[in-house]
PDB file of C-alpha atoms in Angstrom:
ATOM      1  CA  MET A   1     -27.643   3.114   0.262  1.00 32.00           C
ATOM      2  CA  ASN A   2     -26.551   3.649  -3.338  1.00 33.00           C
ATOM      3  CA  SER A   3     -23.081   5.007  -3.966  1.00 35.00           C
ATOM      4  CA  ILE A   4     -20.642   5.003  -6.861  1.00 33.00           C
ATOM      5  CA  GLY A   5     -22.904   2.841  -8.974  1.00 36.00           C
ATOM      6  CA  ALA A   6     -23.195   0.107  -6.385  1.00 36.00           C
ATOM      7  CA  THR A   7     -25.481  -1.092  -3.617  1.00 37.00           C
ATOM      8  CA  PHE A   8     -24.025  -0.799  -0.121  1.00 38.00           C
ATOM      9  CA  THR A   9     -25.335  -3.469   2.263  1.00 43.00           C
ATOM     10  CA  PRO A  10     -23.960  -2.695   5.753  1.00 42.00           C
ATOM     11  CA  ASP A  11     -25.035  -5.925   7.383  1.00 40.00           C
ATOM     12  CA  ALA A  12     -24.152  -8.454   4.661  1.00 41.00           C
ATOM     13  CA  SER A  13     -22.357 -11.516   6.002  1.00 40.00           C
ATOM     14  CA  GLY A  14     -20.667 -14.704   4.861  1.00 41.00           C
ATOM     15  CA  GLN A  15     -20.101 -17.848   6.892  1.00 38.00           C
ATOM     16  CA  SER A  16     -16.538 -19.063   7.458  1.00 38.00           C
ATOM     17  CA  PRO A  17     -15.353 -22.068   9.429  1.00 40.00           C
ATOM     18  CA  LYS A  18     -14.367 -19.817  12.356  1.00 42.00           C
ATOM     19  CA  GLN A  19     -16.818 -16.932  12.470  1.00 46.00           C
ATOM     20  CA  VAL A  20     -19.521 -14.953  10.732  1.00 50.00           C
ATOM     21  CA  SER A  21     -18.068 -11.917   9.031  1.00 66.00           C
ATOM     22  CA  THR A  22     -19.759  -8.576   9.639  1.00 85.00           C
ATOM     23  CA  ILE A  23     -17.629  -6.788   7.037  1.00 92.00           C
ATOM     24  CA  PRO A  24     -19.970  -4.842   4.727  1.00 93.00           C
ATOM     25  CA  GLN A  25     -20.230  -5.807   1.063  1.00 95.00           C
ATOM     26  CA  LEU A  26     -20.462  -3.629  -2.042  1.00 97.00           C
ATOM     27  CA  LYS A  27     -22.291  -4.783  -5.158  1.00 97.00           C
ATOM     28  CA  LEU A  28     -20.328  -4.039  -8.331  1.00 98.00           C
ATOM     29  CA  ASN A  29     -21.725  -3.120 -11.737  1.00 97.00           C
ATOM     30  CA  ASP A  30     -21.263  -6.719 -12.947  1.00 97.00           C
ATOM     31  CA  GLY A  31     -23.411  -8.161 -10.148  1.00 97.00           C
ATOM     32  CA  HIS A  32     -20.549  -9.550  -8.053  1.00 97.00           C
ATOM     33  CA  THR A  33     -19.997  -8.346  -4.490  1.00 97.00           C
ATOM     34  CA  ILE A  34     -16.740  -7.297  -2.860  1.00 97.00           C
ATOM     35  CA  PRO A  35     -15.933  -7.023   0.867  1.00 97.00           C
ATOM     36  CA  MET A  36     -15.531  -3.342   1.696  1.00 97.00           C
ATOM     37  CA  LEU A  37     -12.541  -3.969   3.959  1.00 97.00           C
ATOM     38  CA  GLY A  38      -9.521  -5.633   2.426  1.00 97.00           C
ATOM     39  CA  TYR A  39      -6.087  -6.728   3.600  1.00 97.00           C
ATOM     40  CA  GLY A  40      -3.373  -5.308   1.358  1.00 95.00           C
ATOM     41  CA  LEU A  41      -0.309  -7.318   0.349  1.00 93.00           C
ATOM     42  CA  GLY A  42       1.527  -4.129  -0.598  1.00 86.00           C
ATOM     43  CA  THR A  43       3.326  -1.639   1.668  1.00 71.00           C
ATOM     44  CA  ALA A  44       4.171  -3.686   4.790  1.00 66.00           C
ATOM     45  CA  ASN A  45       4.272  -6.910   2.762  1.00 64.00           C
ATOM     46  CA  PHE A  46       5.899  -5.482  -0.384  1.00 61.00           C
ATOM     47  CA  LYS A  47       8.992  -7.426  -1.379  1.00 56.00           C
ATOM     48  CA  ALA A  48      12.023  -5.237  -2.119  1.00 62.00           C
ATOM     49  CA  ALA A  49      13.824  -5.761  -5.410  1.00 60.00           C
ATOM     50  CA  SER A  50      16.770  -7.351  -3.593  1.00 51.00           C
ATOM     51  CA  ALA A  51      14.403  -9.973  -2.136  1.00 61.00           C
ATOM     52  CA  LYS A  52      12.463 -10.778  -5.304  1.00 65.00           C
ATOM     53  CA  GLY A  53      12.571 -14.505  -5.957  1.00 72.00           C
ATOM     54  CA  LYS A  54      13.169 -15.321  -2.281  1.00 82.00           C
ATOM     55  CA  PHE A  55      10.219 -16.889  -0.490  1.00 79.00           C
ATOM     56  CA  ASP A  56       9.207 -14.818   2.540  1.00 85.00           C
ATOM     57  CA  GLN A  57       7.495 -16.835   5.248  1.00 93.00           C
ATOM     58  CA  LYS A  58       6.700 -13.652   7.184  1.00 92.00           C
ATOM     59  CA  VAL A  59       4.314 -12.578   4.417  1.00 93.00           C
ATOM     60  CA  VAL A  60       2.617 -15.978   4.551  1.00 95.00           C
ATOM     61  CA  ASP A  61       2.263 -15.779   8.325  1.00 95.00           C
ATOM     62  CA  SER A  62       0.918 -12.207   8.271  1.00 95.00           C
ATOM     63  CA  THR A  63      -1.616 -13.053   5.596  1.00 96.00           C
ATOM     64  CA  LYS A  64      -2.750 -16.189   7.404  1.00 96.00           C
ATOM     65  CA  GLU A  65      -3.159 -14.093  10.562  1.00 96.00           C
ATOM     66  CA  ALA A  66      -5.263 -11.564   8.645  1.00 96.00           C
ATOM     67  CA  ILE A  67      -7.500 -14.365   7.413  1.00 96.00           C
ATOM     68  CA  ALA A  68      -7.743 -15.830  10.904  1.00 95.00           C
ATOM     69  CA  LYS A  69      -8.775 -12.410  12.259  1.00 95.00           C
ATOM     70  CA  GLY A  70     -11.622 -12.254   9.750  1.00 95.00           C
ATOM     71  CA  PHE A  71     -10.311 -10.601   6.581  1.00 96.00           C
ATOM     72  CA  ARG A  72     -11.660 -12.294   3.457  1.00 96.00           C
ATOM     73  CA  HIS A  73     -10.644  -9.746   0.836  1.00 97.00           C
ATOM     74  CA  LEU A  74      -6.931 -10.144  -0.004  1.00 97.00           C
ATOM     75  CA  ASP A  75      -5.461  -7.498  -2.301  1.00 97.00           C
ATOM     76  CA  GLY A  76      -2.315  -8.551  -4.160  1.00 95.00           C
ATOM     77  CA  ALA A  77      -0.383  -7.564  -7.276  1.00 95.00           C
ATOM     78  CA  GLU A  78       2.333  -8.990  -9.468  1.00 93.00           C
ATOM     79  CA  VAL A  79       4.606  -6.045  -8.691  1.00 90.00           C
ATOM     80  CA  TYR A  80       4.416  -6.704  -4.946  1.00 90.00           C
ATOM     81  CA  GLY A  81       6.558  -9.767  -5.600  1.00 89.00           C
ATOM     82  CA  ASN A  82       4.640 -11.960  -3.162  1.00 91.00           C
ATOM     83  CA  GLU A  83       1.951 -13.779  -5.133  1.00 95.00           C
ATOM     84  CA  GLU A  84       3.529 -17.127  -4.192  1.00 94.00           C
ATOM     85  CA  GLU A  85       3.335 -16.192  -0.511  1.00 95.00           C
ATOM     86  CA  LEU A  86      -0.284 -15.082  -0.917  1.00 96.00           C
ATOM     87  CA  GLY A  87      -1.052 -18.392  -2.601  1.00 97.00           C
ATOM     88  CA  ALA A  88       0.610 -20.325   0.217  1.00 97.00           C
ATOM     89  CA  ALA A  89      -1.377 -18.382   2.830  1.00 96.00           C
ATOM     90  CA  ILE A  90      -4.621 -19.083   0.980  1.00 96.00           C
ATOM     91  CA  LYS A  91      -3.848 -22.805   0.883  1.00 96.00           C
ATOM     92  CA  GLU A  92      -2.683 -23.031   4.496  1.00 96.00           C
ATOM     93  CA  SER A  93      -5.575 -20.989   5.900  1.00 95.00           C
ATOM     94  CA  ASN A  94      -7.993 -23.894   5.344  1.00 91.00           C
ATOM     95  CA  VAL A  95     -10.703 -21.353   4.479  1.00 95.00           C
ATOM     96  CA  PRO A  96     -12.676 -22.535   1.433  1.00 95.00           C
ATOM     97  CA  ARG A  97     -11.604 -20.729  -1.741  1.00 94.00           C
ATOM     98  CA  GLU A  98     -15.131 -19.501  -2.429  1.00 94.00           C
ATOM     99  CA  GLU A  99     -15.148 -17.591   0.864  1.00 95.00           C
ATOM    100  CA  LEU A 100     -12.077 -15.569  -0.098  1.00 97.00           C
ATOM    101  CA  TYR A 101     -11.989 -12.558  -2.410  1.00 97.00           C
ATOM    102  CA  ILE A 102      -8.644 -12.458  -4.225  1.00 98.00           C
ATOM    103  CA  THR A 103      -7.342  -9.520  -6.235  1.00 98.00           C
ATOM    104  CA  THR A 104      -4.165  -9.269  -8.272  1.00 97.00           C
ATOM    105  CA  LYS A 105      -2.911  -6.781 -10.846  1.00 96.00           C
ATOM    106  CA  PHE A 106      -1.166  -6.399 -14.195  1.00 95.00           C
ATOM    107  CA  PRO A 107       1.996  -4.239 -13.868  1.00 91.00           C
ATOM    108  CA  ALA A 108       1.590  -0.494 -14.329  1.00 88.00           C
ATOM    109  CA  THR A 109       4.828  -0.134 -16.285  1.00 88.00           C
ATOM    110  CA  GLY A 110       7.169  -2.221 -18.411  1.00 82.00           C
ATOM    111  CA  ALA A 111       4.596  -4.739 -19.653  1.00 80.00           C
ATOM    112  CA  THR A 112       2.331  -5.076 -22.680  1.00 79.00           C
ATOM    113  CA  SER A 113       0.125  -8.194 -22.545  1.00 86.00           C
ATOM    114  CA  PRO A 114      -2.283  -8.723 -19.641  1.00 94.00           C
ATOM    115  CA  ARG A 115      -3.097 -12.239 -20.858  1.00 88.00           C
ATOM    116  CA  GLU A 116       0.479 -13.485 -20.515  1.00 87.00           C
ATOM    117  CA  HIS A 117       0.975 -11.877 -17.116  1.00 93.00           C
ATOM    118  CA  PHE A 118      -2.378 -13.104 -15.862  1.00 96.00           C
ATOM    119  CA  ASP A 119      -1.543 -16.731 -16.591  1.00 94.00           C
ATOM    120  CA  ALA A 120       1.702 -16.384 -14.608  1.00 94.00           C
ATOM    121  CA  SER A 121      -0.138 -14.762 -11.702  1.00 96.00           C
ATOM    122  CA  LEU A 122      -2.606 -17.636 -11.502  1.00 96.00           C
ATOM    123  CA  ARG A 123       0.269 -20.120 -11.421  1.00 96.00           C
ATOM    124  CA  ARG A 124       2.019 -18.261  -8.614  1.00 95.00           C
ATOM    125  CA  LEU A 125      -1.204 -17.918  -6.635  1.00 96.00           C
ATOM    126  CA  GLY A 126      -2.072 -21.579  -7.153  1.00 96.00           C
ATOM    127  CA  VAL A 127      -5.739 -20.822  -7.878  1.00 96.00           C
ATOM    128  CA  ASP A 128      -8.032 -21.436 -10.842  1.00 96.00           C
ATOM    129  CA  TYR A 129      -9.503 -17.932 -10.819  1.00 97.00           C
ATOM    130  CA  VAL A 130      -9.278 -14.567  -9.110  1.00 98.00           C
ATOM    131  CA  ASP A 131     -12.203 -12.451  -8.072  1.00 98.00           C
ATOM    132  CA  LEU A 132     -10.725  -9.235  -9.423  1.00 98.00           C
ATOM    133  CA  TYR A 133      -7.956  -8.479 -11.928  1.00 98.00           C
ATOM    134  CA  LEU A 134      -6.791  -4.887 -12.346  1.00 98.00           C
ATOM    135  CA  LEU A 135      -4.578  -2.859 -14.635  1.00 96.00           C
ATOM    136  CA  HIS A 136      -2.282  -1.528 -11.886  1.00 93.00           C
ATOM    137  CA  GLY A 137      -1.750   1.781 -13.662  1.00 94.00           C
ATOM    138  CA  PRO A 138      -2.056   3.363 -17.120  1.00 95.00           C
ATOM    139  CA  TRP A 139       1.624   4.088 -17.702  1.00 92.00           C
ATOM    140  CA  PHE A 140       2.439   0.866 -19.567  1.00 92.00           C
ATOM    141  CA  ALA A 141       0.527   2.462 -22.484  1.00 91.00           C
ATOM    142  CA  GLN A 142       2.920   5.439 -22.619  1.00 88.00           C
ATOM    143  CA  GLY A 143       0.086   7.831 -23.352  1.00 89.00           C
ATOM    144  CA  SER A 144      -1.389   5.784 -26.199  1.00 93.00           C
ATOM    145  CA  ALA A 145      -5.169   5.489 -26.181  1.00 95.00           C
ATOM    146  CA  ALA A 146      -4.902   2.541 -28.583  1.00 95.00           C
ATOM    147  CA  ALA A 147      -2.578   0.698 -26.187  1.00 94.00           C
ATOM    148  CA  LEU A 148      -5.027   1.202 -23.323  1.00 95.00           C
ATOM    149  CA  GLN A 149      -7.842  -0.097 -25.497  1.00 96.00           C
ATOM    150  CA  ARG A 150      -5.854  -3.163 -26.580  1.00 95.00           C
ATOM    151  CA  ALA A 151      -5.016  -3.977 -22.980  1.00 95.00           C
ATOM    152  CA  TRP A 152      -8.643  -3.602 -21.961  1.00 96.00           C
ATOM    153  CA  ALA A 153      -9.698  -5.961 -24.762  1.00 96.00           C
ATOM    154  CA  ASP A 154      -7.307  -8.505 -23.226  1.00 96.00           C
ATOM    155  CA  MET A 155      -8.893  -7.901 -19.831  1.00 97.00           C
ATOM    156  CA  GLU A 156     -12.344  -8.525 -21.292  1.00 98.00           C
ATOM    157  CA  ALA A 157     -11.106 -11.800 -22.801  1.00 97.00           C
ATOM    158  CA  ILE A 158      -9.739 -12.864 -19.413  1.00 97.00           C
ATOM    159  CA  ARG A 159     -13.105 -12.118 -17.817  1.00 98.00           C
ATOM    160  CA  ALA A 160     -14.923 -14.007 -20.562  1.00 98.00           C
ATOM    161  CA  SER A 161     -12.745 -17.048 -19.819  1.00 97.00           C
ATOM    162  CA  GLY A 162     -14.150 -17.138 -16.278  1.00 96.00           C
ATOM    163  CA  ARG A 163     -10.701 -16.936 -14.718  1.00 97.00           C
ATOM    164  CA  ALA A 164     -11.320 -13.400 -13.436  1.00 98.00           C
ATOM    165  CA  ARG A 165     -14.830 -12.726 -12.210  1.00 98.00           C
ATOM    166  CA  SER A 166     -14.456  -8.952 -12.311  1.00 98.00           C
ATOM    167  CA  ILE A 167     -11.989  -6.641 -14.060  1.00 98.00           C
ATOM    168  CA  GLY A 168     -10.991  -3.084 -13.352  1.00 98.00           C
ATOM    169  CA  VAL A 169      -8.204  -0.563 -13.134  1.00 98.00           C
ATOM    170  CA  SER A 170      -5.999   1.162 -10.568  1.00 97.00           C
ATOM    171  CA  ASN A 171      -4.409   4.620 -10.442  1.00 96.00           C
ATOM    172  CA  PHE A 172      -6.470   5.772 -13.432  1.00 96.00           C
ATOM    173  CA  LEU A 173      -7.667   9.342 -13.816  1.00 95.00           C
ATOM    174  CA  GLN A 174     -10.616  10.361 -15.981  1.00 95.00           C
ATOM    175  CA  GLU A 175      -8.285  10.984 -18.917  1.00 93.00           C
ATOM    176  CA  HIS A 176      -7.133   7.352 -18.741  1.00 95.00           C
ATOM    177  CA  LEU A 177     -10.605   5.897 -18.310  1.00 97.00           C
ATOM    178  CA  GLU A 178     -12.233   7.759 -21.184  1.00 97.00           C
ATOM    179  CA  PRO A 179     -10.309   5.959 -23.985  1.00 96.00           C
ATOM    180  CA  ILE A 180     -11.184   2.583 -22.439  1.00 96.00           C
ATOM    181  CA  LEU A 181     -14.852   3.500 -22.166  1.00 97.00           C
ATOM    182  CA  GLU A 182     -14.914   4.470 -25.853  1.00 96.00           C
ATOM    183  CA  THR A 183     -14.375   0.861 -26.958  1.00 97.00           C
ATOM    184  CA  ALA A 184     -15.208  -1.237 -23.889  1.00 97.00           C
ATOM    185  CA  THR A 185     -17.941  -3.842 -24.027  1.00 97.00           C
ATOM    186  CA  VAL A 186     -17.434  -4.356 -20.274  1.00 97.00           C
ATOM    187  CA  VAL A 187     -17.240  -1.241 -18.088  1.00 98.00           C
ATOM    188  CA  PRO A 188     -14.484  -1.466 -15.449  1.00 98.00           C
ATOM    189  CA  ALA A 189     -15.986  -2.704 -12.200  1.00 98.00           C
ATOM    190  CA  ILE A 190     -13.675  -0.676  -9.979  1.00 98.00           C
ATOM    191  CA  ASN A 191     -10.825   1.822  -9.916  1.00 98.00           C
ATOM    192  CA  GLN A 192      -8.414   1.390  -7.018  1.00 98.00           C
ATOM    193  CA  ILE A 193      -6.773   4.715  -6.153  1.00 97.00           C
ATOM    194  CA  GLU A 194      -4.935   6.376  -3.310  1.00 96.00           C
ATOM    195  CA  PHE A 195      -7.740   8.073  -1.407  1.00 97.00           C
ATOM    196  CA  HIS A 196      -7.855   9.835   1.948  1.00 97.00           C
ATOM    197  CA  PRO A 197      -8.804  13.299   3.242  1.00 97.00           C
ATOM    198  CA  TYR A 198      -5.670  14.884   1.744  1.00 97.00           C
ATOM    199  CA  LEU A 199      -6.200  13.279  -1.681  1.00 95.00           C
ATOM    200  CA  GLN A 200      -9.888  13.407  -2.630  1.00 96.00           C
ATOM    201  CA  HIS A 201      -9.372  13.776  -6.391  1.00 93.00           C
ATOM    202  CA  GLY A 202     -11.771  16.625  -7.063  1.00 92.00           C
ATOM    203  CA  ASP A 203     -14.496  15.538  -9.502  1.00 93.00           C
ATOM    204  CA  LEU A 204     -13.084  12.053 -10.116  1.00 95.00           C
ATOM    205  CA  LEU A 205     -15.494  10.283  -7.754  1.00 94.00           C
ATOM    206  CA  ALA A 206     -18.466  12.008  -9.392  1.00 96.00           C
ATOM    207  CA  PHE A 207     -17.221  10.757 -12.781  1.00 97.00           C
ATOM    208  CA  HIS A 208     -17.095   7.222 -11.384  1.00 97.00           C
ATOM    209  CA  ARG A 209     -20.628   7.480 -10.011  1.00 96.00           C
ATOM    210  CA  ASP A 210     -21.862   8.652 -13.394  1.00 96.00           C
ATOM    211  CA  LYS A 211     -20.226   5.696 -15.148  1.00 97.00           C
ATOM    212  CA  GLY A 212     -21.190   3.106 -12.535  1.00 97.00           C
ATOM    213  CA  ILE A 213     -17.572   2.367 -11.585  1.00 98.00           C
ATOM    214  CA  ALA A 214     -16.868   1.592  -7.922  1.00 98.00           C
ATOM    215  CA  VAL A 215     -13.881   3.078  -6.114  1.00 98.00           C
ATOM    216  CA  ALA A 216     -11.395   1.331  -3.837  1.00 98.00           C
ATOM    217  CA  ALA A 217      -9.065   3.287  -1.566  1.00 97.00           C
ATOM    218  CA  TYR A 218      -5.493   2.368  -0.759  1.00 96.00           C
ATOM    219  CA  SER A 219      -3.399   4.277   1.771  1.00 96.00           C
ATOM    220  CA  PRO A 220      -6.591   5.512   3.484  1.00 97.00           C
ATOM    221  CA  LEU A 221      -4.663   6.184   6.708  1.00 96.00           C
ATOM    222  CA  ALA A 222      -1.997   8.417   5.172  1.00 95.00           C
ATOM    223  CA  PRO A 223      -3.045  11.372   7.381  1.00 94.00           C
ATOM    224  CA  LEU A 224      -2.278   9.187  10.395  1.00 94.00           C
ATOM    225  CA  THR A 225       0.789   7.280   9.196  1.00 93.00           C
ATOM    226  CA  ARG A 226       2.530   9.582   6.711  1.00 90.00           C
ATOM    227  CA  ALA A 227       1.186  13.115   7.092  1.00 90.00           C
ATOM    228  CA  ARG A 228       0.753  13.751  10.810  1.00 91.00           C
ATOM    229  CA  GLY A 229       0.312  17.331  11.909  1.00 94.00           C
ATOM    230  CA  GLY A 230      -2.437  18.087   9.404  1.00 95.00           C
ATOM    231  CA  PRO A 231      -5.897  19.619   9.784  1.00 97.00           C
ATOM    232  CA  VAL A 232      -7.796  16.349  10.320  1.00 97.00           C
ATOM    233  CA  ASP A 233      -5.765  15.178  13.331  1.00 97.00           C
ATOM    234  CA  ALA A 234      -7.871  16.755  16.049  1.00 97.00           C
ATOM    235  CA  THR A 235     -11.187  15.769  14.478  1.00 98.00           C
ATOM    236  CA  TRP A 236     -10.124  12.141  14.000  1.00 98.00           C
ATOM    237  CA  ALA A 237      -9.072  12.065  17.672  1.00 98.00           C
ATOM    238  CA  GLN A 238     -12.415  13.531  18.777  1.00 98.00           C
ATOM    239  CA  LEU A 239     -14.390  11.046  16.678  1.00 98.00           C
ATOM    240  CA  ALA A 240     -12.296   8.159  18.008  1.00 98.00           C
ATOM    241  CA  GLU A 241     -13.179   9.186  21.549  1.00 98.00           C
ATOM    242  CA  LYS A 242     -16.861   9.632  20.682  1.00 98.00           C
ATOM    243  CA  TYR A 243     -17.196   6.153  19.149  1.00 97.00           C
ATOM    244  CA  GLY A 244     -14.785   4.322  21.454  1.00 97.00           C
ATOM    245  CA  VAL A 245     -12.455   3.261  18.649  1.00 97.00           C
ATOM    246  CA  GLY A 246      -8.992   4.217  17.428  1.00 96.00           C
ATOM    247  CA  GLU A 247      -8.147   6.972  14.973  1.00 97.00           C
ATOM    248  CA  ALA A 248      -7.297   4.293  12.402  1.00 97.00           C
ATOM    249  CA  GLU A 249     -10.818   2.904  12.584  1.00 97.00           C
ATOM    250  CA  VAL A 250     -12.204   6.424  12.098  1.00 98.00           C
ATOM    251  CA  GLY A 251     -10.055   6.882   8.997  1.00 98.00           C
ATOM    252  CA  LEU A 252     -11.186   3.588   7.512  1.00 98.00           C
ATOM    253  CA  ARG A 253     -14.823   4.230   8.360  1.00 98.00           C
ATOM    254  CA  TRP A 254     -14.635   7.655   6.673  1.00 98.00           C
ATOM    255  CA  CYS A 255     -14.001   5.846   3.388  1.00 98.00           C
ATOM    256  CA  VAL A 256     -16.513   3.039   3.972  1.00 98.00           C
ATOM    257  CA  ASP A 257     -19.244   5.556   4.767  1.00 97.00           C
ATOM    258  CA  GLN A 258     -18.740   7.044   1.298  1.00 97.00           C
ATOM    259  CA  GLY A 259     -19.328   3.661  -0.308  1.00 97.00           C
ATOM    260  CA  ILE A 260     -15.628   3.162  -0.995  1.00 98.00           C
ATOM    261  CA  VAL A 261     -13.929  -0.237  -0.717  1.00 98.00           C
ATOM    262  CA  THR A 262     -11.113   0.305   1.785  1.00 98.00           C
ATOM    263  CA  LEU A 263      -7.755  -1.458   1.924  1.00 97.00           C
ATOM    264  CA  THR A 264      -5.412  -1.529   4.874  1.00 95.00           C
ATOM    265  CA  THR A 265      -2.214  -3.340   5.725  1.00 92.00           C
ATOM    266  CA  THR A 266      -0.390  -4.162   8.910  1.00 89.00           C
ATOM    267  CA  GLY A 267       1.773  -6.902  10.323  1.00 88.00           C
ATOM    268  CA  ASN A 268       0.279  -6.409  13.773  1.00 92.00           C
ATOM    269  CA  ALA A 269      -2.270  -9.090  14.672  1.00 93.00           C
ATOM    270  CA  GLU A 270      -3.973  -6.937  17.302  1.00 94.00           C
ATOM    271  CA  ARG A 271      -4.543  -4.142  14.760  1.00 94.00           C
ATOM    272  CA  MET A 272      -5.921  -6.626  12.248  1.00 95.00           C
ATOM    273  CA  GLY A 273      -8.440  -7.787  14.806  1.00 95.00           C
ATOM    274  CA  ARG A 274      -9.434  -4.244  15.758  1.00 95.00           C
ATOM    275  CA  VAL A 275     -10.154  -3.327  12.147  1.00 96.00           C
ATOM    276  CA  VAL A 276     -12.334  -6.360  11.470  1.00 95.00           C
ATOM    277  CA  ARG A 277     -14.100  -6.108  14.822  1.00 95.00           C
ATOM    278  CA  LEU A 278     -14.599  -2.356  15.199  1.00 95.00           C
ATOM    279  CA  VAL A 279     -15.032  -0.784  11.761  1.00 97.00           C
ATOM    280  CA  PRO A 280     -18.356  -2.566  11.069  1.00 96.00           C
ATOM    281  CA  LYS A 281     -19.712  -1.597  14.515  1.00 95.00           C
ATOM    282  CA  PHE A 282     -20.086   2.147  14.079  1.00 96.00           C
ATOM    283  CA  LYS A 283     -20.978   4.683  11.427  1.00 97.00           C
ATOM    284  CA  LEU A 284     -20.038   8.325  11.001  1.00 98.00           C
ATOM    285  CA  THR A 285     -22.851  10.788  10.422  1.00 98.00           C
ATOM    286  CA  PRO A 286     -23.035  12.484   7.002  1.00 98.00           C
ATOM    287  CA  LYS A 287     -21.989  15.747   8.689  1.00 98.00           C
ATOM    288  CA  GLU A 288     -18.948  14.095  10.258  1.00 98.00           C
ATOM    289  CA  VAL A 289     -17.949  12.661   6.883  1.00 98.00           C
ATOM    290  CA  GLU A 290     -18.259  16.088   5.267  1.00 98.00           C
ATOM    291  CA  ASP A 291     -16.478  17.863   8.129  1.00 98.00           C
ATOM    292  CA  VAL A 292     -13.452  15.586   7.681  1.00 98.00           C
ATOM    293  CA  ALA A 293     -13.603  16.067   3.912  1.00 98.00           C
ATOM    294  CA  ALA A 294     -13.675  19.845   4.290  1.00 98.00           C
ATOM    295  CA  LEU A 295     -10.680  19.806   6.629  1.00 97.00           C
ATOM    296  CA  GLY A 296      -8.834  17.444   4.314  1.00 97.00           C
ATOM    297  CA  ARG A 297      -9.192  19.828   1.398  1.00 96.00           C
ATOM    298  CA  GLU A 298      -7.016  22.291   3.293  1.00 95.00           C
ATOM    299  CA  LYS A 299      -3.948  20.104   2.672  1.00 94.00           C
ATOM    300  CA  HIS A 300      -2.623  18.139  -0.296  1.00 93.00           C
ATOM    301  CA  PHE A 301      -0.564  15.001   0.204  1.00 89.00           C
ATOM    302  CA  ARG A 302       0.160  11.990  -2.016  1.00 93.00           C
ATOM    303  CA  ALA A 303       2.116   9.032  -0.680  1.00 84.00           C
ATOM    304  CA  PHE A 304       2.506   6.898  -3.819  1.00 88.00           C
ATOM    305  CA  TRP A 305       3.276   7.331  -7.530  1.00 81.00           C
ATOM    306  CA  ARG A 306       4.319  10.936  -6.993  1.00 78.00           C
ATOM    307  CA  GLU A 307       6.599  10.860 -10.016  1.00 83.00           C
ATOM    308  CA  LYS A 308       3.642   9.964 -12.248  1.00 81.00           C
ATOM    309  CA  PHE A 309       1.416  12.863 -11.255  1.00 82.00           C
ATOM    310  CA  ASP A 310       1.998  16.577 -11.493  1.00 66.00           C
ATOM    311  CA  ALA A 311       2.354  18.800  -8.422  1.00 46.00           C
ATOM    312  CA  GLU A 312      -1.312  19.773  -8.365  1.00 44.00           C
ATOM    313  CA  ASP A 313      -2.323  16.117  -8.740  1.00 52.00           C
ATOM    314  CA  ARG A 314      -5.070  17.266 -11.049  1.00 47.00           C
ATOM    315  CA  SER A 315      -7.423  17.511  -8.106  1.00 45.00           C
TER     316      SER A 315
END
């Protein structure tokens, strides 16, 4: 199955000391693969400003539990304030580094040089390289195409150093990607965006497919966790009953079945296990995917970065 410029291999697997992972893999435009289910270090694990600088063992324990349950893709960011905890969890998990897929991100605002921030992230993580480094958002550039291009040149240099295997962006719209593509020698591998039935971004996914840029979804369960009472509720419940899974697994699978890398976060060990165990075991039909999409277009909802996007969300 080809989607968003990448090859989707539903039954790809990787051996770990504890189990064989059945999490599907997506091949990126640079030839590297990424697990299509990832454990997010934001939201539930996000460190409040008042706690920045204070080591949080709970984040370490939750991340180690996620790894133990079978997650191999760990999605972090400098702004989450917990790179040290992520690094500790990686070390204490006793899973070989090469079996883990580690993402971190350059701040979306208030920063200028990805190279400087990247070096600090590696030190906090305690690793020699990350699998994916992202520009967390375009707003650091303050609307300057030249600033976006300079930052992307830094990202390309980081990739060339071998310390980030893939590079990409997050929270970028087409208008932010186009200036980068004008001067890029390396096309972004992925754009990580908020994506769920109530925020499908109009033609943005088609633009990504055309350019060979993969898409990753964060907050994929917003209709379930933040926007209950919407038009997809009943259908998600019906599909959950049909496939013998929970509504959360249906919501995650809806993204995966569109070839979208899907991130989720929870501190609940039982939920972690359900995601890793159940999401790879079933598949929505194309009609079911489209039915949910059609219902989702009846409502607009954005959970994050609201102040950075206009009311219509350009979708």
